[in-house]
Coordinates of C-alpha atoms and ligand atoms in Angstrom, one line a residue:
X1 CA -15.9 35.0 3.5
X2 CA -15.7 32.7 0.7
X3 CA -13.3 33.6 -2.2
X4 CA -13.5 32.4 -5.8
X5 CA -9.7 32.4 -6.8
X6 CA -8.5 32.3 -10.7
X7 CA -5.9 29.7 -11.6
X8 CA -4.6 28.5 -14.7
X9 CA -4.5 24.7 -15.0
X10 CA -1.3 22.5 -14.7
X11 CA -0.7 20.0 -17.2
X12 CA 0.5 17.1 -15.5
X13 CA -2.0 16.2 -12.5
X14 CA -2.8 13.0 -13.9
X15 CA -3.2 10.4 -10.6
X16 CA -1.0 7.4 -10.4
X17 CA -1.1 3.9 -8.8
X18 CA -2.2 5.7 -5.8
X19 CA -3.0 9.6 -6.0
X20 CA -1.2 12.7 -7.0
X21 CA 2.3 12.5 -6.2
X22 CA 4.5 14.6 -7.2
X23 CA 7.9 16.2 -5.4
X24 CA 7.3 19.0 -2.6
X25 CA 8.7 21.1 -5.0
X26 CA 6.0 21.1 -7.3
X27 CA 3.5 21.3 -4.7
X28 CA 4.8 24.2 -3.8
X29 CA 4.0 26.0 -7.0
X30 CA 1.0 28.7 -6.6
X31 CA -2.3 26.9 -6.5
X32 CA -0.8 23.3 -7.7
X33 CA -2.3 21.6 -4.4
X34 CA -5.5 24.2 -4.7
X35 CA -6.3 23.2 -8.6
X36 CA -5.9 19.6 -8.0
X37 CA -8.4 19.6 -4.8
X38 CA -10.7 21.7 -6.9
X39 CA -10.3 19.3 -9.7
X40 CA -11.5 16.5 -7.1
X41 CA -14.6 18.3 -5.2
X42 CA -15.4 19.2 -9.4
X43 CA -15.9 15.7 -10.4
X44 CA -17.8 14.8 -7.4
X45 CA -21.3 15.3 -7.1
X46 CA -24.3 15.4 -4.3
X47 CA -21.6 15.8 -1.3
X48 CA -23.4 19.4 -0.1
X49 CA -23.6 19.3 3.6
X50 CA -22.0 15.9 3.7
X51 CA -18.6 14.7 6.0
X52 CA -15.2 15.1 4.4
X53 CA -12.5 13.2 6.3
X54 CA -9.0 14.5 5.9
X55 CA -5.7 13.5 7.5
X56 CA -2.2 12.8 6.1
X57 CA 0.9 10.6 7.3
X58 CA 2.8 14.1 8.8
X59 CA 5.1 14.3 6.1
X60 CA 6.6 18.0 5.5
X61 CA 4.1 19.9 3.8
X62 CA 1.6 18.2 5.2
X63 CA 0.3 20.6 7.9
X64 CA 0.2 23.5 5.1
X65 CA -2.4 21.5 2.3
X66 CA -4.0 20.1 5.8
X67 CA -5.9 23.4 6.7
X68 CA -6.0 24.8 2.6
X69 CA -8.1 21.6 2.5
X70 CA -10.2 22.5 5.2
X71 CA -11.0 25.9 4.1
X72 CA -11.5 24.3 0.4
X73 CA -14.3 21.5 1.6
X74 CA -15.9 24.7 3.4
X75 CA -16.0 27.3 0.6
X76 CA -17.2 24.2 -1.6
X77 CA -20.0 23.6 0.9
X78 CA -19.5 20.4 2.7
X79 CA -21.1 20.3 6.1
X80 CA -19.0 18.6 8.1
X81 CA -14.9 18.0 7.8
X82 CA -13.2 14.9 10.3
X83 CA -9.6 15.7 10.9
X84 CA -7.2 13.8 12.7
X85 CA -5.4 15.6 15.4
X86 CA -2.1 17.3 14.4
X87 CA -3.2 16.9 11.1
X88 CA -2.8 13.1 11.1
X89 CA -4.0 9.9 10.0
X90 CA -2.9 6.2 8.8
X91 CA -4.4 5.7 5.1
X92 CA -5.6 2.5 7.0
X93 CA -7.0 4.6 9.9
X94 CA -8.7 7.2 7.6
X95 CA -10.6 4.1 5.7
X96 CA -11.7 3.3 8.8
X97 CA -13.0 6.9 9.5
X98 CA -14.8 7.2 6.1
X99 CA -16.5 4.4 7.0
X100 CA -17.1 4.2 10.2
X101 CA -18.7 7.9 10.2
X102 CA -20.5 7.2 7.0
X103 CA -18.5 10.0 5.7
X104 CA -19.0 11.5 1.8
X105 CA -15.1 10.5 1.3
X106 CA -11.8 11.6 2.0
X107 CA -8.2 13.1 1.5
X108 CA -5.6 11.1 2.4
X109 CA -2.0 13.3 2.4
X110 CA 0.3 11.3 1.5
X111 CA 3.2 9.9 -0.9
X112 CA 3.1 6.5 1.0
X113 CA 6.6 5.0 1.5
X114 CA 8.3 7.4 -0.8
X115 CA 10.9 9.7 1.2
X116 CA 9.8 13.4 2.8
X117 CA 11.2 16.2 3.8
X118 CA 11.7 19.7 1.5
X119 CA 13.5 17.3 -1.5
X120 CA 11.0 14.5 -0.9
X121 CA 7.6 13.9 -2.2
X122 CA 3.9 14.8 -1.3
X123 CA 1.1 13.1 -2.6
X124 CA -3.1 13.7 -2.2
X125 CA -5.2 10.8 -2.8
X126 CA -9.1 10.7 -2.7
X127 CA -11.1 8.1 -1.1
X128 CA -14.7 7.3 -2.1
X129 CA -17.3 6.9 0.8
X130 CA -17.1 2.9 1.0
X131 CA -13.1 4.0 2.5
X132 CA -11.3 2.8 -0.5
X133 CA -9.5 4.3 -3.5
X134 CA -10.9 6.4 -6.0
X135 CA -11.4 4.0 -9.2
X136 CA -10.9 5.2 -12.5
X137 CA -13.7 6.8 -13.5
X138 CA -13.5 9.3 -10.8
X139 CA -9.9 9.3 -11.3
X140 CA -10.1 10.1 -15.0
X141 CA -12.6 12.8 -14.1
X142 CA -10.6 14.8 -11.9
X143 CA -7.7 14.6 -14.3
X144 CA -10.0 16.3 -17.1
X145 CA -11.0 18.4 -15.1
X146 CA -7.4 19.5 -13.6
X147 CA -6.8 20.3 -17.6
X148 CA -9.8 23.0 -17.5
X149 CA -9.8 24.0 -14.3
X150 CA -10.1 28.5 -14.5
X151 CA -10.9 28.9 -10.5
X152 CA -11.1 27.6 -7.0
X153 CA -13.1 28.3 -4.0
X154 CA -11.4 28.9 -0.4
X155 CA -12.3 31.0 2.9
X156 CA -10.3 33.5 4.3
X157 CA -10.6 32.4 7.7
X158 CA -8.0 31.3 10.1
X159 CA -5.8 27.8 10.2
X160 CA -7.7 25.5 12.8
X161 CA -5.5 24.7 16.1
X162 CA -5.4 21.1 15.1
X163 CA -3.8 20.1 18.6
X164 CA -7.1 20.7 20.2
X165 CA -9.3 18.1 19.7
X166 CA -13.2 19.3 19.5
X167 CA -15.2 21.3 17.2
X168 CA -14.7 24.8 15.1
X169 CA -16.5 26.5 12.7
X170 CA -15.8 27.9 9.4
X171 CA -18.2 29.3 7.0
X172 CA -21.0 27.4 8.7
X173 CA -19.3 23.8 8.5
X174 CA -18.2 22.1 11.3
X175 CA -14.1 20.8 11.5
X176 CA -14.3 18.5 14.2
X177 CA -10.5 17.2 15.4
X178 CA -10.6 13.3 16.8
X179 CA -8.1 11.4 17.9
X180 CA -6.0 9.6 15.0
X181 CA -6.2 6.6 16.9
X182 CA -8.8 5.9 19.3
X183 CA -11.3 4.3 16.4
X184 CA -8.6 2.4 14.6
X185 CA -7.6 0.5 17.7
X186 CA -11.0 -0.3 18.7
X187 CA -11.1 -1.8 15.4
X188 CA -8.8 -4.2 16.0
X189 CA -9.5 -4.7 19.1
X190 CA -12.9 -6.0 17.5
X191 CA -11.2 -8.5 14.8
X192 CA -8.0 -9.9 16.8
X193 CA -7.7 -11.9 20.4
X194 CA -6.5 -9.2 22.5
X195 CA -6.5 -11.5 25.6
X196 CA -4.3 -14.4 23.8
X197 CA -1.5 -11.8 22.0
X198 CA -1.4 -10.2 25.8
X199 CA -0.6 -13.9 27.0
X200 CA 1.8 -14.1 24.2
X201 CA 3.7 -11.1 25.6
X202 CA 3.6 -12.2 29.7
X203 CA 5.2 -15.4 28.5
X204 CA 8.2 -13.4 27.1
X205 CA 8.1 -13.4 23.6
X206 CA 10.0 -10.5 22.3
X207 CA 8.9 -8.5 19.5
X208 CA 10.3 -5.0 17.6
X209 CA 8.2 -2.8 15.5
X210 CA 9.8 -0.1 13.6
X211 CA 7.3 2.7 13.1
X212 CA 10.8 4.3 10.4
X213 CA 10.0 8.0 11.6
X214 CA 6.2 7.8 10.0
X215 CA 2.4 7.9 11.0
X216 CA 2.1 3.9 12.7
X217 CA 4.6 4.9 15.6
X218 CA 1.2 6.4 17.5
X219 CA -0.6 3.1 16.6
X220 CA 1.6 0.6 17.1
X221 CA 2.6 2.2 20.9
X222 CA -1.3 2.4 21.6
X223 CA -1.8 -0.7 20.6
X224 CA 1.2 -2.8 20.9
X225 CA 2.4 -1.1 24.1
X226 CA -0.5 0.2 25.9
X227 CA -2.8 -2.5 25.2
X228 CA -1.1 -5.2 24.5
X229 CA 1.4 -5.1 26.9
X230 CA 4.2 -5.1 25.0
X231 CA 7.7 -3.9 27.4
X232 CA 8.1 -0.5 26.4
X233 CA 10.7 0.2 23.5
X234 CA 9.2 -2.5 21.1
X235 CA 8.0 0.5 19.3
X236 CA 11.1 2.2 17.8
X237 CA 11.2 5.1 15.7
X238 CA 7.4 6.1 16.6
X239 CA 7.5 9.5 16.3
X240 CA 6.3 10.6 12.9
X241 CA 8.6 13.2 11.7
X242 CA 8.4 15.5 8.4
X243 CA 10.9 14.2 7.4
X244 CA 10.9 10.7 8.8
X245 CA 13.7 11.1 10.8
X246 CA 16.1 10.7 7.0
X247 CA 14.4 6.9 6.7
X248 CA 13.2 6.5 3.7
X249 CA 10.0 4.6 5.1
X250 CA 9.2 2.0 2.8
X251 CA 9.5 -1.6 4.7
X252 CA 11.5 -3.9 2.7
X253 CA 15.0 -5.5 3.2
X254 CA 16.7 -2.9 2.2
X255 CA 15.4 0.0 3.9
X256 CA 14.1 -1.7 6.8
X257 CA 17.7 -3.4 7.5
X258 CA 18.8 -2.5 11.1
X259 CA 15.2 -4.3 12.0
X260 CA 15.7 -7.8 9.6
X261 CA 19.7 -7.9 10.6
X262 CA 18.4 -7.8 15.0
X263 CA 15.7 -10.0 14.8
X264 CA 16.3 -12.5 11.6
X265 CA 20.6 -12.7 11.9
X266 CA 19.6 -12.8 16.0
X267 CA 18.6 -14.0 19.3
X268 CA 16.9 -11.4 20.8
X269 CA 14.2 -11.4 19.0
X270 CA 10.8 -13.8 18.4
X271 CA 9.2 -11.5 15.8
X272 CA 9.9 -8.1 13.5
X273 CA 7.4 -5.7 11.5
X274 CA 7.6 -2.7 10.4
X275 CA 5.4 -0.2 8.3
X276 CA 5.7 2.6 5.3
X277 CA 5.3 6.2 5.8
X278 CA 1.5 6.5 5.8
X279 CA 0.7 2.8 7.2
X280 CA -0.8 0.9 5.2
X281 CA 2.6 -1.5 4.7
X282 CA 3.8 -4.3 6.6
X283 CA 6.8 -6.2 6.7
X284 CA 6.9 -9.3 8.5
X285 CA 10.1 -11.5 9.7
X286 CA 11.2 -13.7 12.9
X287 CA 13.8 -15.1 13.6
X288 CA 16.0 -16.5 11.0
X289 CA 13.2 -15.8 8.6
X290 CA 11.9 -12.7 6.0
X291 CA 8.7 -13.7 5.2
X292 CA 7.9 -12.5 1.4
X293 CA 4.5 -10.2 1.5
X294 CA 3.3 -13.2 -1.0
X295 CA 3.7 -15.9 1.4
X296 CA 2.1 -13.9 4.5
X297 CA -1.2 -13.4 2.3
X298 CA -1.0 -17.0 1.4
X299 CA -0.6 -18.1 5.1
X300 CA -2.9 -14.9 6.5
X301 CA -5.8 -16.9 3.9
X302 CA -4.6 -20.5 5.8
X303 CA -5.1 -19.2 9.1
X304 CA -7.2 -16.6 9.0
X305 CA -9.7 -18.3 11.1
X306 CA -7.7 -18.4 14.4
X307 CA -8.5 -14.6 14.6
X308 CA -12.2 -14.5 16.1
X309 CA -13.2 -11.3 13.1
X310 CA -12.3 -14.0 10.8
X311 CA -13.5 -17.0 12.9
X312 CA -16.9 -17.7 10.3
X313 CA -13.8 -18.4 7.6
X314 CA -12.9 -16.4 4.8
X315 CA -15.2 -15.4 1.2
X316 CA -12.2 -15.4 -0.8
X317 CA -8.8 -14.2 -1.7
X318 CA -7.7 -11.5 -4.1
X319 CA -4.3 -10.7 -5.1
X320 CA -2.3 -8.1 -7.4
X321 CA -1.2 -10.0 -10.4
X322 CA 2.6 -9.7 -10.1
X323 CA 2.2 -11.0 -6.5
X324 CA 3.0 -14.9 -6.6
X325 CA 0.6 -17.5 -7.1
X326 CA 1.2 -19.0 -3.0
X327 CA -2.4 -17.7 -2.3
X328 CA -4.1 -19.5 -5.6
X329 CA -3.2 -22.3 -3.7
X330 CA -4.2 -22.0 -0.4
X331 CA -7.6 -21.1 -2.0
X332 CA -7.7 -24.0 -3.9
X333 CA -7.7 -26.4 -1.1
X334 CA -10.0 -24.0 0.9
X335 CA -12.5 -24.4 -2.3
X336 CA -12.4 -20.4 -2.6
X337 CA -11.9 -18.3 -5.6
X338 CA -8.5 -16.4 -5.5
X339 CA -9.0 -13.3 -7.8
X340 CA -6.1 -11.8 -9.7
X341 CA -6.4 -8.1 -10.0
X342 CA -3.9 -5.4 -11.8
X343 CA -1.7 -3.5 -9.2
X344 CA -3.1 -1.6 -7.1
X345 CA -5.6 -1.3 -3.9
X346 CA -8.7 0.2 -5.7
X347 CA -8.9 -2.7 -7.8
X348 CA -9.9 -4.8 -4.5
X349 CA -12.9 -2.4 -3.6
X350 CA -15.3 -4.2 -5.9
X351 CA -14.5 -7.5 -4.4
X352 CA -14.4 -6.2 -0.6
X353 CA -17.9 -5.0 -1.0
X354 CA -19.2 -7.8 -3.0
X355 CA -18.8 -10.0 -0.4
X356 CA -16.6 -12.4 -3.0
X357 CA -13.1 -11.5 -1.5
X358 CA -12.6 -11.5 2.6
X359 CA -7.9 -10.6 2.2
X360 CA -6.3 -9.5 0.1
X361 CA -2.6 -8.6 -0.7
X362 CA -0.1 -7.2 -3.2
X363 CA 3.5 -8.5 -3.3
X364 CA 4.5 -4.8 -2.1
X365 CA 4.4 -5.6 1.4
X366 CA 0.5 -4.8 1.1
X367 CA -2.1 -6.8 3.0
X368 CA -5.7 -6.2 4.3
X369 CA -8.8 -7.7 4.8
X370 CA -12.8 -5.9 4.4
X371 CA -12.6 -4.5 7.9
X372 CA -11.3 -1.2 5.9
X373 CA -10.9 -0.3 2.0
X374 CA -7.0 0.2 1.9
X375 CA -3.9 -1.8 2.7
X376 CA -3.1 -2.4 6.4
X377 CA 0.3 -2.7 8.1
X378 CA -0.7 -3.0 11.5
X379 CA -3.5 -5.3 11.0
X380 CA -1.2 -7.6 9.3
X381 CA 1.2 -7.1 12.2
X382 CA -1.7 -8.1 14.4
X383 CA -3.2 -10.6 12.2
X384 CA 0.4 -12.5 12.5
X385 CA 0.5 -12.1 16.3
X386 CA -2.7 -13.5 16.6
X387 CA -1.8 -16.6 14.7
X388 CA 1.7 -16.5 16.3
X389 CA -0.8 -16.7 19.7
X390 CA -2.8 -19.2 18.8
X391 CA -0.6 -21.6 18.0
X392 CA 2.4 -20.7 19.7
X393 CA 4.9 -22.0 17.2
X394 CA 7.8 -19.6 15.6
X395 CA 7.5 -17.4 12.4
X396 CA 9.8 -20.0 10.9
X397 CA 7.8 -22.8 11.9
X398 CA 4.7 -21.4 10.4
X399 CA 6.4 -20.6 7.5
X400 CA 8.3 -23.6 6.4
X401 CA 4.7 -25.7 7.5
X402 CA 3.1 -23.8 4.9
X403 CA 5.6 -24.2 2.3
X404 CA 5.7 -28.0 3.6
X405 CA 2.1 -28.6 3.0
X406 CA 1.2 -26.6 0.0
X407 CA 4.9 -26.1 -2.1
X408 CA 6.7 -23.1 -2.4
X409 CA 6.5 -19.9 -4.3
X410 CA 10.3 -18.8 -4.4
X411 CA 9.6 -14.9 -5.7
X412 CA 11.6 -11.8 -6.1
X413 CA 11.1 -8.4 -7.0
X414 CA 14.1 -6.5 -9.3
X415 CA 13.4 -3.1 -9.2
X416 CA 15.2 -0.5 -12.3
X417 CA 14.8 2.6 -10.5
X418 CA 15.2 6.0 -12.5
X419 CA 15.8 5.4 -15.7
X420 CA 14.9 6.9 -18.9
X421 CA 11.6 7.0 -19.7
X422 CA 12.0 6.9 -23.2
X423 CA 14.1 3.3 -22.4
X424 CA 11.4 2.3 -20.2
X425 CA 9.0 2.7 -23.1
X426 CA 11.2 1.6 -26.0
X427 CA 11.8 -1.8 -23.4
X428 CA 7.8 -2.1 -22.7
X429 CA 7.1 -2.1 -26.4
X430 CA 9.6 -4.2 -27.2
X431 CA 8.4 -6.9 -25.3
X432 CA 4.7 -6.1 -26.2
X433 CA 5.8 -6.2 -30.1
X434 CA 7.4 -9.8 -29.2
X435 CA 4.3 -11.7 -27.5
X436 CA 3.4 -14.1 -30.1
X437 CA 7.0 -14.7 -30.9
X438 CA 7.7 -15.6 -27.0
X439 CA 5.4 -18.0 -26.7
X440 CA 6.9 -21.2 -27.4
X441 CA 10.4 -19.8 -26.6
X442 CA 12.2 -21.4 -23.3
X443 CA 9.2 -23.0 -22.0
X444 CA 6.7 -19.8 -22.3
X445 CA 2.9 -21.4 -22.7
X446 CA 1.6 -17.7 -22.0
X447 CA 2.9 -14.4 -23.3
X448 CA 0.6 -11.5 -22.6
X449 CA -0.2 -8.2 -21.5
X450 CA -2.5 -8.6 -18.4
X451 CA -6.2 -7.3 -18.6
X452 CA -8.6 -7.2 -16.2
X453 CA -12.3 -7.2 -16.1
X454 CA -14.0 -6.3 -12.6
X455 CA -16.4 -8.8 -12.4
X456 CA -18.8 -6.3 -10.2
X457 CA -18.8 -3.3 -12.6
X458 CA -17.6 -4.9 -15.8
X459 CA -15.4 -2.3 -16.6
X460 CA -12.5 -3.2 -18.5
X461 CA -8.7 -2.3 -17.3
X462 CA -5.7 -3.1 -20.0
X463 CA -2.0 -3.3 -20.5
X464 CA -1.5 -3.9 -16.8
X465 CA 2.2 -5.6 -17.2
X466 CA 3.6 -8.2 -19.6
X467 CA 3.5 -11.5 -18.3
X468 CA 5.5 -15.0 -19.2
X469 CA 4.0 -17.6 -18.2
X470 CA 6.3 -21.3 -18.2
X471 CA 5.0 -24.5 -18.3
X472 CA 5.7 -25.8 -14.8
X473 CA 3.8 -22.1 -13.4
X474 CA 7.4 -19.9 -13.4
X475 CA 6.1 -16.8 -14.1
X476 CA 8.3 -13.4 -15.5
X477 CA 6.3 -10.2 -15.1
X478 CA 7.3 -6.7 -16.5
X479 CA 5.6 -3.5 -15.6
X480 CA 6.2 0.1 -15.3
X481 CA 5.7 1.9 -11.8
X482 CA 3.2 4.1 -11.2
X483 CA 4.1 5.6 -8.4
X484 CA 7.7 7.3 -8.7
X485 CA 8.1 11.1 -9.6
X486 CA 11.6 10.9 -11.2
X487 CA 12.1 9.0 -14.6
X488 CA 10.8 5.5 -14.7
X489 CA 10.9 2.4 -13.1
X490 CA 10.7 -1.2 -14.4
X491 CA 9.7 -3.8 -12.1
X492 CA 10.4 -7.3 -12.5
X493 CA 8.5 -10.0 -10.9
X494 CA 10.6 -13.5 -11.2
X495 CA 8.8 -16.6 -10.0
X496 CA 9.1 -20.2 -9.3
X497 CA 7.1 -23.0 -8.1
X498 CA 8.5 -26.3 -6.1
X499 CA 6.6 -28.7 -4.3
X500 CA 9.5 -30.8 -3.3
X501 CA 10.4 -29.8 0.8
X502 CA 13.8 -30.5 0.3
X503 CA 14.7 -28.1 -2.1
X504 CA 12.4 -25.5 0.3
X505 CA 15.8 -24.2 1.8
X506 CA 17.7 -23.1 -1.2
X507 CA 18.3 -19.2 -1.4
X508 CA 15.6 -17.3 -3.3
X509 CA 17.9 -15.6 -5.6
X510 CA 19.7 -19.1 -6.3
X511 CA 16.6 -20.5 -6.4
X512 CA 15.7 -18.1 -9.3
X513 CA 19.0 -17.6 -10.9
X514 CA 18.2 -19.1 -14.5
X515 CA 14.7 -16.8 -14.4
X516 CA 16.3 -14.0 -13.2
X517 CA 19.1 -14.2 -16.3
X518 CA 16.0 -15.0 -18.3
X519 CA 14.2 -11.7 -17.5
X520 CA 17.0 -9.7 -18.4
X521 CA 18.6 -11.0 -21.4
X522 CA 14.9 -11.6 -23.0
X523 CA 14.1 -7.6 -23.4
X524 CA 17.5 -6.3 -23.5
X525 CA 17.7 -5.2 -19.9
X526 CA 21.0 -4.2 -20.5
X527 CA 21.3 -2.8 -23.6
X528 CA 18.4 -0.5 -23.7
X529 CA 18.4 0.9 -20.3
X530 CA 22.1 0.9 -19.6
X531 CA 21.7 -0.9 -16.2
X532 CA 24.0 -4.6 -15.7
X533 CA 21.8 -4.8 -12.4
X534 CA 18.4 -3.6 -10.6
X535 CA 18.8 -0.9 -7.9
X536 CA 16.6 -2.8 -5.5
X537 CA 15.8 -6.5 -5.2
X538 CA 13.3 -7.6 -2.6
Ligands
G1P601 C1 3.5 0.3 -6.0 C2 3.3 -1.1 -5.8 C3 1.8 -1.4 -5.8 C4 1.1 -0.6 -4.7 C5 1.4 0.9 -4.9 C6 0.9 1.7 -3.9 O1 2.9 0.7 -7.2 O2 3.9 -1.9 -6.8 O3 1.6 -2.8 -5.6 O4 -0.3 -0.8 -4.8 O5 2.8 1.0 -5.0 O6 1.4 1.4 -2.6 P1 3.8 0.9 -8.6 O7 4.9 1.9 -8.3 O8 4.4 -0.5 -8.9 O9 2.9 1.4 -9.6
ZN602 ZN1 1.8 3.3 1.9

C-alpha cells in the first residue's frame, strides 16, 4: 500500500561539492533521509515508469536508506529500480549503470572518502541520466524544495533480500538486484589491454592495491586478481566494511601510509594504488615515487593512446582549477584545449558529453575519462597499468620522462581542517576585500576570485576560490571545502613551475617553501584562525 507520510522540513539540506552529507547522526533523525529523497524525486520531472539505479559504498547506515529508497522510487511511481547486490555499488560503477541501462538517474549512498561507522558520516547524492552529478539547477531545486517539503510517499511493504540477485516486486515496480561488478569490469575490459597488463603480471611485476575497508575491494579482486592475474593478496583490505575496518578511506599520504611506506620506501614492490570509500579515488605511487593526482592526469593525457579505448587520441583535457597547470601543458603540445573548471565532478559533464573533453582530473586524487560521468579510481589504476604495460619502464621512469620533457609542476595541498567557520569566512573575505591591492605585490600579475562559464549551457558559476597568480605561472589558491560536516576547512593550493631537469629532484615542500610562507602570512593564516600549521598536507 502506498502511504503519504507528513514531515516537517529540515533546514539545512542544502547539497555540497558532492551530495548531502551530513554525520550518521543526523540521518538518523525521523524522516531526515525520507524528506531529502522526497525533495529529489520533487524537483524531478517525466521519470513515471522509468529505471532508478541505487547503490551505496556499504558504509553503516547504508543498508537502512538502501531499501527506504526502494520503497520511496515505488510509492513515487518509477517503474523499474537497479540495485547492486548487498546494497552496493562504486559511484564509478553506478555511472556506468545509469548509463549503460539508459536508466532515469540515480542515488548514489555515500560520503565518499570521509570516515563511517555510527560517529562517521553518510551522504546521498543524485545522479542525472547521462551518469554524472546533478548540476546546480537541479541541485538548487531540491534544496528549495527540502525547505517546503509537508509529506513523503513510501510503501509499506517488506525490505528486499538484496543478497539474491533477480527480480521482486513492490507496488507494481520491479527491483531488480545485479551484480555490483559484472558490468563495470566489462567496461574496462572494453577500454584497457587486458592481454598486455596479464603479460605484465606473468613477467613478475608486483603490485598492491589497498581497497582501505571500502566498496573497490570487490573490483579490484575481480579484476585485478581474477582477470588479470594478479597473485592473490595484491588486493588488501577488500572487504567493504561499515565502518571501513577504522580506515579512514580517503587515498592520500597520510591515510594511505602503510601502502606509500611498502612500495615507495621499498623493494617489494613495482607499483601501489589505492582508492576512497565509494571508488571513484585513486592514488598512484611506485617505487621510490608518489605520483601527485596532477601529474597522473597530465601524463594519463600524454599517454592515453597506448590504451586501445583511447587509441583514436584524446578530444581534450579538463581539469579543476586548483589542480596544477601539468595538464595545460601536455595539451598544449598535443594542440588540444585543456579546460579549467571550478571543483568538482559535475562541472566536467558538459564537456564529457560535448565531445570537447576526453580526461579529466581534480588534484584530489580524482581522475576519469567519458567512459562514465564520475571520477574513477580503478580506471586510473588500470589506465596506469596499461601504460606501465606498454612500455615497460618504472612509475619513476615515466614520471621523471614527463617532468624531463615538458617541466615540472611541484604542487601541494595544505589542508586547515575544522576550524571556525566564522574564521574561515572572516579569512575568505579578507582576501576577497584585498584583490586589487594584491596584485602587483610579490610578483602577483592575477588576483581573483575564479568564475566559470560552461561553455555548453552558458550558465554562470562564481566565487569558486581566490586565486594568485605570479609572474613566472606560481600559482596560490584559497577555497573553502565543501564537503566536510564539522566546522570549516581552508584549502590551500601552492604551486610552482620549473623547466630546468636538474632542479626536478628537490623535495616538493622545499621546492615550495617561499610560496608556502607566502600563503600563510598573506591572509593571516595564523592570526585569524589560530592554526601555526595545516592538519593535512598532500
Ligand atoms: C573535495 C575535493 C574536490 C572533489 C570533492 C568530491 O571537495 O577538493 O576536488 O571533487 O571533494 O570528491 P571540497 O571538500 O574541496 O569541496
Ligand atoms: Zn569518493
Amino acid at each position: 500500500m502506498i502511504l503519504t507520510v507528513a514531515t516537517t522540513p529540515f533546514p539545512d539540506q542544502k547539497p555540497g561539492t558532492s551530495g548531502l552529507r551530513k554525520k550518521v547522526k543526523a540521518y538518523q533523525q525521523k524522516n531526515y533521509a525520507e524528506n531529502y529523497i522526497q525533495s529529489i524525486f520533487d524537483s524531478l520531472e517525466g521519470f513515471a515508469g522509468t529505471t532508478l539505479v541505487i547503490g551505496g559504498d556499504g558504509r553503516y547506515f547504508n543498508a537502512e536508506v538502501i531499501q527506504r529508497a526502494i520503497r520511496m522510487a515505488a510509492a513515487n511511481g518509477f517503474g523499474r529500480v537497479l540495485v547492486g547486490g548487498g546494497g552496493l555499488l562504486s559511484t564509478p560503477a553506478a555511472s556506468h549503470v545509469i548509463r549503460h541501462y539508459k536508466a532515469y538517474g540515480g542515488l548514489v549512498l555515500s560520503a565518499s572518502h570521509n570516515p563511517g561507522g555510527p560517529d562517521g558520516d553518510f551522504g546521498i547524492k543524485y545522479n542525472i541520466g547521462n551518469g554524472g552529478p546533478a548540476p546546480e539547477k537541479v541541485t538548487d531545486a531540491v534544496f528549495a524544495r527540502s525547505k517546503a517539503i509537508t509529506a513523503y510517499k513510501t510503501t509499506d511493504s517488506a525490505d528486499i533480500d538484496l543478497n539474491r540477485l533477480g527480480d521482486n516486486k513492490i507496488e507494481g515496480m520491479t527491483v531488480r538486484v545485479i551484480d555490483p561488478v559484472t558490468d563495470y569490469a566489462a567496461l574496462m575490459e572494453s577500454l584497457f589491454d587486458f592481454a598486455a597488463i596479464r603479460a605484465l603480471f606473468a613477467s613478475g611485476f608486483k603490485m598492491k592495491f589497498d581497497g582501505m575497508g571500502a566498496i573497490t575491494g570487490p573490483y579490484a579482486t575481480e579484476i585485478l586478481e581474477n582477470r588479470l592475474g594478479a597473485p592473490k593478496g595484491t588486493v588488501i583490505n577488500g572487504t567493504p566494511l561499515p565502518d571501513f575496518g577504522g580506515h579512514h578511506p580517503d587515498p592520500n599520504l597520510v591515510h594511505a601510509k602503510e601502502l606509500c611506506d611498502d612500495v615507495m620506501l621499498g623493494t617489494a614492490y613495482d607499483f601501489g594504488a589505492a582508492s576512497d570509500g565509494d571508488g571513484d579515488r585513486n592514488l598512484i605511487v611506485g617505487r621510490g615515487v608518489y605520483v601527485t593526482p596532477s601529474d597522473s592526469l597530465a601524463i594519463i593525457a600524454a599517454n592515453a593512446a597506448l590504451a586501445p579505448g583511447y587509441a583514436g587520441g584524446i578530444a581534450g583535457i579538463a581539469r579543476s582549477m586548483p589542480t596544477s597547470c601539468a595538464p595545460d601543458r601536455v595539451a598544449a603540445k598535443l594542440g588540444l584545449k585543456c579546460y579549467e573548471t571550478p571543483t568538482g565532478w559535475k562541472f566536467f559533464g558538459n564537456l564529457l558529453d560535448a565531445g570537447l573533453a576526453t580526461v579529466c582530473g581534480e588534484e584530489s586524487f580524482g581522475t576519469g575519462s567519458n567512459h562514465v560521468r564520475e571520477k574513477d579510481g580503478l580506471w586510473a589504476v588500470l589506465m596506469w597499468l596499461n601504460i606501465l604495460a606498454a612500455t615497460r619502464k618504472s612509475v619513476s621512469d615515466i614520471v621523471t620522462g614527463h617532468w624531463k620533457e615538458y617541466g615540472r609542476n611541484f604542487y601541494s595541498r595544505h589542508d586547515y581542517e575544522e576550524i571556525e567557520t566564522d574564521a574561515a569566512n572572516r579569512l575568505m573575505d579578507g582576501l576577497r576585500g584585498k584583490l586589487g591591492a594584491l596584485k602587483g605585490q610579490s610578483g602577483i600579475v592575477t588576483a581573483d576570485d575564479f568564475a566559470y562559464d560552461d561553455p555548453v549551457d552558458g550558465s554562470h558559476t562564481a566565487k569558486q576560490g581566490v586565486r594568485l597568480i605570479f609572474g613566472d605561472g606560481s600559482r596560490i589558491i584559497y577555497r573553502l571545502s565543501g564537503t566536510g560536516t564539522a566546522g570549516a576547512t581552508l584549502r590551500v593550493y601552492i604551486e610552482r613551475y620549473v623547466a630546468d631537469p636538474a632542479r626536478h629532484g628537490t623535495e616538493t615542500q622545499e621546492a615550495l617553501a617561499d610560496l608556502i610562507a607566502l600563503s600563510r602570512s598573506l591572509p593571516d593564516i595564523p592570526g585569524i584562525t589560530g592554526r601555526q600549521a595545516p592538519t593535512v598536507i598532500t
